[in-house]
Coordinates of N, CA and C in Angstrom, one line a residue:
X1283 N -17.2 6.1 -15.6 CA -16.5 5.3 -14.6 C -16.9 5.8 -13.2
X1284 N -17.0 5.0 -12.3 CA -17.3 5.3 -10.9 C -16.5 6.1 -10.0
X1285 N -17.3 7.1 -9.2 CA -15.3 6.6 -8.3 C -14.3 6.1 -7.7
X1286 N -15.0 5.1 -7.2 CA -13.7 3.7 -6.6 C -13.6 3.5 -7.8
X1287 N -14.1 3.1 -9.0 CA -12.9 2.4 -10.0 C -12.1 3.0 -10.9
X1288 N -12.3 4.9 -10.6 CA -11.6 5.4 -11.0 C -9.8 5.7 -9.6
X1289 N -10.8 5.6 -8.5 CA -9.7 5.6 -7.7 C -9.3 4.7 -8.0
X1290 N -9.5 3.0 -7.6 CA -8.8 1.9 -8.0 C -7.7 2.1 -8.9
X1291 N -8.3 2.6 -10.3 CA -7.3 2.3 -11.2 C -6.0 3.9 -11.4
X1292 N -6.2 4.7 -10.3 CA -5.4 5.5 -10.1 C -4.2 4.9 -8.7
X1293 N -4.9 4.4 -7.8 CA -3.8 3.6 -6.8 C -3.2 2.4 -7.7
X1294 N -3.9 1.6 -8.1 CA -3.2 0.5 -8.9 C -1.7 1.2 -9.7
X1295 N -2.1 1.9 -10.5 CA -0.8 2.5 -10.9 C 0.4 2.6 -9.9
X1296 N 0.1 2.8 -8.1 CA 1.4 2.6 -7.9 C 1.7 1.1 -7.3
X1297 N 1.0 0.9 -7.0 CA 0.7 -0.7 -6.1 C 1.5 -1.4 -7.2
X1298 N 1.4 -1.5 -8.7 CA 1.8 -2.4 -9.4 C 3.3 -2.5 -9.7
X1299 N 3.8 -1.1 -9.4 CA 5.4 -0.3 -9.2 C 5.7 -0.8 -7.8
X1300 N 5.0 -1.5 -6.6 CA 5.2 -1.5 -5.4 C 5.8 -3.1 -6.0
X1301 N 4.8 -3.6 -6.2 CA 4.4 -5.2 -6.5 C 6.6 -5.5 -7.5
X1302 N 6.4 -4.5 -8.4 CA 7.5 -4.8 -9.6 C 8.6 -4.7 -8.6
X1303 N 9.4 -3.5 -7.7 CA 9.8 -2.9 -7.0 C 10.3 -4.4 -6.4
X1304 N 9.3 -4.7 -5.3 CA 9.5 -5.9 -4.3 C 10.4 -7.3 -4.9
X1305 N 10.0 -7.1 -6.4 CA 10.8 -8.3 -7.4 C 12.2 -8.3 -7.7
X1306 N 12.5 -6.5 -7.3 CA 13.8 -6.9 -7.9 C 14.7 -6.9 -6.8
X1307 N 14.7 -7.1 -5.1 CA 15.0 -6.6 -3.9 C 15.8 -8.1 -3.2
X1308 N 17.2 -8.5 -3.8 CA 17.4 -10.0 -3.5 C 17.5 -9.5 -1.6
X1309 N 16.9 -11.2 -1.6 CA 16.8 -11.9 -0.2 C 17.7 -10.8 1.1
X1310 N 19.0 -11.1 0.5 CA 20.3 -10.7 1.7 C 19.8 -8.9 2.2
X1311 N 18.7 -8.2 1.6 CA 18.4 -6.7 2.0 C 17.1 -6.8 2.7
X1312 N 16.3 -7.9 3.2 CA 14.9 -7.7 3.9 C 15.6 -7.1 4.8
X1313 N 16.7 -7.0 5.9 CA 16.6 -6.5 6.7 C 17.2 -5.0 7.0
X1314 N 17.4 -4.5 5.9 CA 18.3 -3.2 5.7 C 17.2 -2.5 5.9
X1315 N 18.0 -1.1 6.5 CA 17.6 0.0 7.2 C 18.6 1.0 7.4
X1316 N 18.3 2.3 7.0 CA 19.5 2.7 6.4 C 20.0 4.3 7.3
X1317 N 19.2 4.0 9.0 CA 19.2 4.5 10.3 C 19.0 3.6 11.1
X1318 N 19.6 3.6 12.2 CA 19.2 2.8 13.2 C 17.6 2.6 14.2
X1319 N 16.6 3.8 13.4 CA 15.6 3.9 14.1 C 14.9 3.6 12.9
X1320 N 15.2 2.9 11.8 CA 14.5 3.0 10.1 C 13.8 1.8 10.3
X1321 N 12.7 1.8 9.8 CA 12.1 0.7 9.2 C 13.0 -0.5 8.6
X1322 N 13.2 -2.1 9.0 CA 13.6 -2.5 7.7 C 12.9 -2.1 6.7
X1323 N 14.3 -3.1 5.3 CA 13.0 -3.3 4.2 C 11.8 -4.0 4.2
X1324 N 11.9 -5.0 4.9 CA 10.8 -5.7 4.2 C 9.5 -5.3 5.5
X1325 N 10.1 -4.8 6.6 CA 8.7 -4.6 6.9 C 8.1 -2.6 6.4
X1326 N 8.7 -2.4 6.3 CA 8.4 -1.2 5.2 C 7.3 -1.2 4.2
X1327 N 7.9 -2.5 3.7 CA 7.2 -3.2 2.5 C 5.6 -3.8 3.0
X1328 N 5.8 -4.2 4.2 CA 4.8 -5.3 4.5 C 3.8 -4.0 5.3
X1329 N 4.1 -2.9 5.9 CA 3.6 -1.6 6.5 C 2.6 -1.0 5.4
X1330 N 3.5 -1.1 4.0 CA 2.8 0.1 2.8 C 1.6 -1.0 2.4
X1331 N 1.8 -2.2 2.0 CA 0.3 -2.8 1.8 C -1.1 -3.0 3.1
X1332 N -0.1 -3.1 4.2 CA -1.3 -3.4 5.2 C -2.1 -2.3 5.6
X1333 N -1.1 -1.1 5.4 CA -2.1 0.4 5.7 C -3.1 0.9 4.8
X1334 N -2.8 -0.3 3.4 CA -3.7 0.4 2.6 C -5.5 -0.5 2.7
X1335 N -4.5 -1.7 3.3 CA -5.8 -2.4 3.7 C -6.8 -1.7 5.0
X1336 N -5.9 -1.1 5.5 CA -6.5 -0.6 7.3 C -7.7 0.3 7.0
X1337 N -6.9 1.4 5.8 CA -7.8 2.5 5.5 C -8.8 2.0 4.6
X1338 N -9.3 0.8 3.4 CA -9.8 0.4 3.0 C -11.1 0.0 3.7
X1339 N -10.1 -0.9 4.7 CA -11.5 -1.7 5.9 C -12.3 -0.5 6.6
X1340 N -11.4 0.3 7.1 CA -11.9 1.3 7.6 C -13.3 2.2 6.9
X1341 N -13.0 3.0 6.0 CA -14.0 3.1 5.0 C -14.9 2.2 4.9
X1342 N -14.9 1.2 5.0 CA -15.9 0.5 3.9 C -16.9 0.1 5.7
X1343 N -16.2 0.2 6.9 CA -16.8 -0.7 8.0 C -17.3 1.0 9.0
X1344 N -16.9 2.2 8.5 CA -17.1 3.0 8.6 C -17.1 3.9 10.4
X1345 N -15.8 2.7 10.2 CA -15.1 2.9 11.8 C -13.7 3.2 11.6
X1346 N -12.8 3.1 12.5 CA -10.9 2.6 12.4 C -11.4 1.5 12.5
X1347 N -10.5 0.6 11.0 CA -10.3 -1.0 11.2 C -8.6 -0.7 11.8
X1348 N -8.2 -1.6 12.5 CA -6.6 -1.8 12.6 C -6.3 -2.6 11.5
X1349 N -5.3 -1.8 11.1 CA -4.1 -2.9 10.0 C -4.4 -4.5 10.4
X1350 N -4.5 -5.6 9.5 CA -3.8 -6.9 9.9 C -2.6 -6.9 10.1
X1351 N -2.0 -7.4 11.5 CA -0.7 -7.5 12.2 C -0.1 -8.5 11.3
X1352 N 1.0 -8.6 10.7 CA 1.9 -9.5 9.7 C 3.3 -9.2 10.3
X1353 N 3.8 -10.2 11.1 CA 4.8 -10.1 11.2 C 6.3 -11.4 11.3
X1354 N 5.5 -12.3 10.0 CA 5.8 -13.9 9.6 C 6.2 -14.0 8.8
X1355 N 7.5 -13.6 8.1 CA 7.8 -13.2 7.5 C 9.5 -13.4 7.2
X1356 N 10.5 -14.2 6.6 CA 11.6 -14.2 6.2 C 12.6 -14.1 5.1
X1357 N 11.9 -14.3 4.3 CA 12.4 -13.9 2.8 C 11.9 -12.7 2.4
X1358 N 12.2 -12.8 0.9 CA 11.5 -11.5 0.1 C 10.6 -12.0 -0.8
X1359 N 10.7 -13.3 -0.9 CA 9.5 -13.8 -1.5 C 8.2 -14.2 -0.3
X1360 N 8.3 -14.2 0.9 CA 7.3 -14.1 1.4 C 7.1 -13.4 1.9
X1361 N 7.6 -12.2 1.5 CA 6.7 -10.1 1.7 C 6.4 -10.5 0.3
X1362 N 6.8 -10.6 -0.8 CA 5.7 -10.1 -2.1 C 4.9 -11.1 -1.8
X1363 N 4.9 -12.5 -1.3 CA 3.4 -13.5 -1.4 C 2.4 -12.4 -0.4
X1364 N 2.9 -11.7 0.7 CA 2.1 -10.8 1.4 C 1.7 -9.5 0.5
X1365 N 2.3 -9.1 -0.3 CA 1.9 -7.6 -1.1 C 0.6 -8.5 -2.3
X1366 N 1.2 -9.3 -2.5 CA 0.0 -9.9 -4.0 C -1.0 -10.3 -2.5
X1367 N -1.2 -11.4 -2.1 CA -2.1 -11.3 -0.9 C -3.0 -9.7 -0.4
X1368 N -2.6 -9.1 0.1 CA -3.5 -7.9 0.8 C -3.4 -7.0 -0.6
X1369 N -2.9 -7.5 -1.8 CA -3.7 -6.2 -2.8 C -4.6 -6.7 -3.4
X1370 N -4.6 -8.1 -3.5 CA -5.8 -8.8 -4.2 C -7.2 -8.4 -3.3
X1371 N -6.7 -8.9 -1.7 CA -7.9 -8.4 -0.9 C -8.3 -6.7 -0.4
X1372 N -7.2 -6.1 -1.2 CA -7.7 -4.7 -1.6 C -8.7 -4.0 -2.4
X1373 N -8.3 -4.8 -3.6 CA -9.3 -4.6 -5.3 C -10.3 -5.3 -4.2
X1374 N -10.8 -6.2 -3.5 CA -12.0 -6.7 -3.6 C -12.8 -5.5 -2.5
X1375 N -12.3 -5.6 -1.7 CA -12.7 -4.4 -0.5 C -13.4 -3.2 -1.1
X1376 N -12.1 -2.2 -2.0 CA -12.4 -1.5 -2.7 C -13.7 -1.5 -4.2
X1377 N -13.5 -2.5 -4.5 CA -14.8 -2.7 -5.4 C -16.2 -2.7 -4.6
X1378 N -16.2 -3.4 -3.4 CA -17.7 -3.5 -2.7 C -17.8 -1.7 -1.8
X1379 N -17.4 -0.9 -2.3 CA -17.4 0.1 -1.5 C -18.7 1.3 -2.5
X1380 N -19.4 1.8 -1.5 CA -20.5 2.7 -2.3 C -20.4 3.9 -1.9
X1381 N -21.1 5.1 -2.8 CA -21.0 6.4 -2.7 C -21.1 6.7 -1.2
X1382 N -22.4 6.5 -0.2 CA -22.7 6.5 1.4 C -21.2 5.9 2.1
X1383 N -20.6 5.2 1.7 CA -19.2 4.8 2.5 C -18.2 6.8 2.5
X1384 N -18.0 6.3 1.1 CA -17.1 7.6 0.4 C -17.8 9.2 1.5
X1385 N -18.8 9.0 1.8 CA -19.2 10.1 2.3 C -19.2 10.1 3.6
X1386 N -19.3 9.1 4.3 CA -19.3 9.4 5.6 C -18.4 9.6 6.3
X1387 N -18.3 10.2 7.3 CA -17.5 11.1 8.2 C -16.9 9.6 9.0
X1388 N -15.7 9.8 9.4 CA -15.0 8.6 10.0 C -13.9 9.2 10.7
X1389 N -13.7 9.0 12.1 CA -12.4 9.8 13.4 C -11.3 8.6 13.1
X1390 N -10.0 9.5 12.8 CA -8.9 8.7 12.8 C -7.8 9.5 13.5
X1391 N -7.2 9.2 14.5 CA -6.3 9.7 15.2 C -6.6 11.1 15.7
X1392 N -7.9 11.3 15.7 CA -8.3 12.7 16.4 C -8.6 13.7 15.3
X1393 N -8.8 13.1 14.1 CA -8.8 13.6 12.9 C -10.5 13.4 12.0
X1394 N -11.3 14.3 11.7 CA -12.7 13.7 10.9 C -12.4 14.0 9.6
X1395 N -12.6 13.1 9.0 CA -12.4 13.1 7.5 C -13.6 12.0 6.7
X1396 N -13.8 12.7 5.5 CA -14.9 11.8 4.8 C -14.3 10.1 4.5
X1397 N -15.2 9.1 4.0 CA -13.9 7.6 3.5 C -13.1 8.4 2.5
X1398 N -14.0 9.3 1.6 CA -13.3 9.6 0.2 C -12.4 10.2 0.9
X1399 N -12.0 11.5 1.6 CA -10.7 11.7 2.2 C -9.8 10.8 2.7
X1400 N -10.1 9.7 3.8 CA -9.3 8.9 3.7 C -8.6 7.9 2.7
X1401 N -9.6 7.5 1.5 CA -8.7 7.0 0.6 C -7.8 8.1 -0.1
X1402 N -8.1 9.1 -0.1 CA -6.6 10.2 -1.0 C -5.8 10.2 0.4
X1403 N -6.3 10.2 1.4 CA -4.7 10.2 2.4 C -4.2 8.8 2.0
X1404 N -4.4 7.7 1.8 CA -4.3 6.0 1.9 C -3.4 5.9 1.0
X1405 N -4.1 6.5 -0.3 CA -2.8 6.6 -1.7 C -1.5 7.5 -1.3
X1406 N -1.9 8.4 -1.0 CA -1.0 10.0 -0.6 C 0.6 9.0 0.2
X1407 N -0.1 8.1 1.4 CA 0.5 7.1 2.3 C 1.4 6.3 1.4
X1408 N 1.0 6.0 1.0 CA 1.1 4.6 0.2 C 2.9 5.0 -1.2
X1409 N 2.4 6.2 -1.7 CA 3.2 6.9 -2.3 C 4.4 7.6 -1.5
X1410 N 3.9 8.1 -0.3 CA 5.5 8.8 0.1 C 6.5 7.2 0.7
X1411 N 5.4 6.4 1.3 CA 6.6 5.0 1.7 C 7.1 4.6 0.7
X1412 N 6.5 4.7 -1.0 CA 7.3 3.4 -1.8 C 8.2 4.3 -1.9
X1413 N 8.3 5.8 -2.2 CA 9.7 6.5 -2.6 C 10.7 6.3 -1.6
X1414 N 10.2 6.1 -0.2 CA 11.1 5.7 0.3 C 11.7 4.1 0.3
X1415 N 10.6 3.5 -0.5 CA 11.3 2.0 -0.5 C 12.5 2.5 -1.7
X1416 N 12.2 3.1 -2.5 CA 12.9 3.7 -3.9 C 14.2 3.8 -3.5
X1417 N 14.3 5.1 -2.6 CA 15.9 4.9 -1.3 C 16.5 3.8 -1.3
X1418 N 15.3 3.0 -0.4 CA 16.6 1.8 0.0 C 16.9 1.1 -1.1
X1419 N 15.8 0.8 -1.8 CA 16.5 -0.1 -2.7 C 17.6 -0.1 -3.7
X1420 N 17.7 1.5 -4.0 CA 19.0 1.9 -4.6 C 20.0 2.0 -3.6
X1421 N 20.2 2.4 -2.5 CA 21.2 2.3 -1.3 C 21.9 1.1 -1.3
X1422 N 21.1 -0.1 -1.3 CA 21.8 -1.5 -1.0 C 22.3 -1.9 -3.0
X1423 N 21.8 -1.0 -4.1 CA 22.5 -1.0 -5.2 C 22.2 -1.8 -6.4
X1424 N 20.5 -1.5 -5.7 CA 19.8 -2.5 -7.4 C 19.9 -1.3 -8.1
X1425 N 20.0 -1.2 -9.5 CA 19.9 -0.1 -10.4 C 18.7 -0.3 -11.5
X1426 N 18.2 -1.5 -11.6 CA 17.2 -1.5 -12.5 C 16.0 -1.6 -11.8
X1427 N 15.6 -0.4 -11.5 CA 14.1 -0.1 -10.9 C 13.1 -0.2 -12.1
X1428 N 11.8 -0.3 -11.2 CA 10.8 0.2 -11.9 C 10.7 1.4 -12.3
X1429 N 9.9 1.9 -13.8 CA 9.1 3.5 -13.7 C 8.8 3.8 -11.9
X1430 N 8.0 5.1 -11.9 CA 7.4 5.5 -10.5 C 6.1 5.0 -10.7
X1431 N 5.3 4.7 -12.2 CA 4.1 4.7 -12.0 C 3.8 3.3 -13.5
X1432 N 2.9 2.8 -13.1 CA 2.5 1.8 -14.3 C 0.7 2.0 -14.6
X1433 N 0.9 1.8 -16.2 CA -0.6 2.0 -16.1 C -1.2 0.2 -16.1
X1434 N -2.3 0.5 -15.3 CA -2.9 -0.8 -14.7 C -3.9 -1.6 -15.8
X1435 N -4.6 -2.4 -15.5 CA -5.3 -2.9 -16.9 C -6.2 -2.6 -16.9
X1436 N -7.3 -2.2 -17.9 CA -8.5 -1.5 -17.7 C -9.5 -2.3 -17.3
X1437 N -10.0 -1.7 -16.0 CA -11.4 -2.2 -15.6 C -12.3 -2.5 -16.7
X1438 N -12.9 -3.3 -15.8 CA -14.7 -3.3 -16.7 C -15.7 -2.7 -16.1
X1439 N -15.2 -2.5 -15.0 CA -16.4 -1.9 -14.0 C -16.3 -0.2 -14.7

C-alpha cells in the first residue's frame, strides 16, 4: 500500500466518526457554543472539514492554499451536505498526490515542514476539533455517539 492510501485510509477512520457524529446533532444545536468566544457547532463542523481540505490543496499545489470560505449554511443538514461535499473532494485530492508532493518542503505560518508533515499535522487537526465536537455534542445531551474511530472500506489502490 502507498502512502497516501495508507494515510487515506488512516484519516478516513476519523472523517467517517466526523460524517456519523454530524448525523446525530438535531437542527435546534448548529448554533451552540459552550463559551462565549467558542466556535458554534456547526461552524466547528464546517472549520474541521475545510482545514482538511486547505492542507490537502496545499500539499498537493506545494504552496499555502487558503481553506474554501463556507459560510452558507443553516441547518445541520446543510453542514453534513458540506462535510460529505469537501470529503469526497478530499479522497480525490489526496489520491492524485505523489511521493515529490509528500516531500517537499512548504512555509505555513512561519513554519517549514515537508507535505508529509503537514498531512500528520492535518489529521493531528482534524482529531483534536472532532473531540471537541464530542463535548458539545454531549453538552447539548445527545448520548448515542459514535465509536472515536471507524474502520473505513478497503481501498484498491
Amino acid at each position: 500500500m502507498s502512502v497516501v492510501a495508507q494515510y487515506l485510509q488512516e484519516w478516513l477512520r476519523h472523517r467517517l466518526v466526523l460524517q456519523e457524529l454530524v448525523e446525530v446533532i438535531p437542527d435546534e444545536h448548529i448554533d451552540f457554543k459552550p463559551w462565549d468566544n467558542a466556535m458554534p457547532m456547526g461552524s466547528l463542523i464546517v472549520h474541521i472539514a475545510s482545514s482538511m481540505e486547505m492542507f490537502v490543496k496545499t500539499v498537493k499545489n506545494g504552496t499555502f492554499t487558503p481553506p474554501t470560505k463556507i459560510d452558507q449554511y443553516h441547518t445541520i443538514a446543510d453542514v453534513r451536505n458540506i462535510v460529505d461535499q469537501l470529503t469526497e473532494e478530499t479522497i480525490r485530492e489526496l489520491k492524485e498526490l505523489n511521493a515529490q508532493q509528500l516531500e517537499k518542503e512548504i512555509e505555513f505560518r512561519n513554519f517549514l515542514g515537508t507535505g508529509g508533515f503537514w498531512l500528520s499535522t492535518a489529521k493531528d487537526h482534524e482529531i483534536h476539533h472532532k473531540g471537541q465536537l464530542f463535548t458539545y455534542v454531549r453538552m447539548v445531551g445527545v448520548e448515542n455517539v459514535p465509536f472515536m474511530i471507524k474502520q473505513p472500506p478497503q481501498s484498491k489502490n
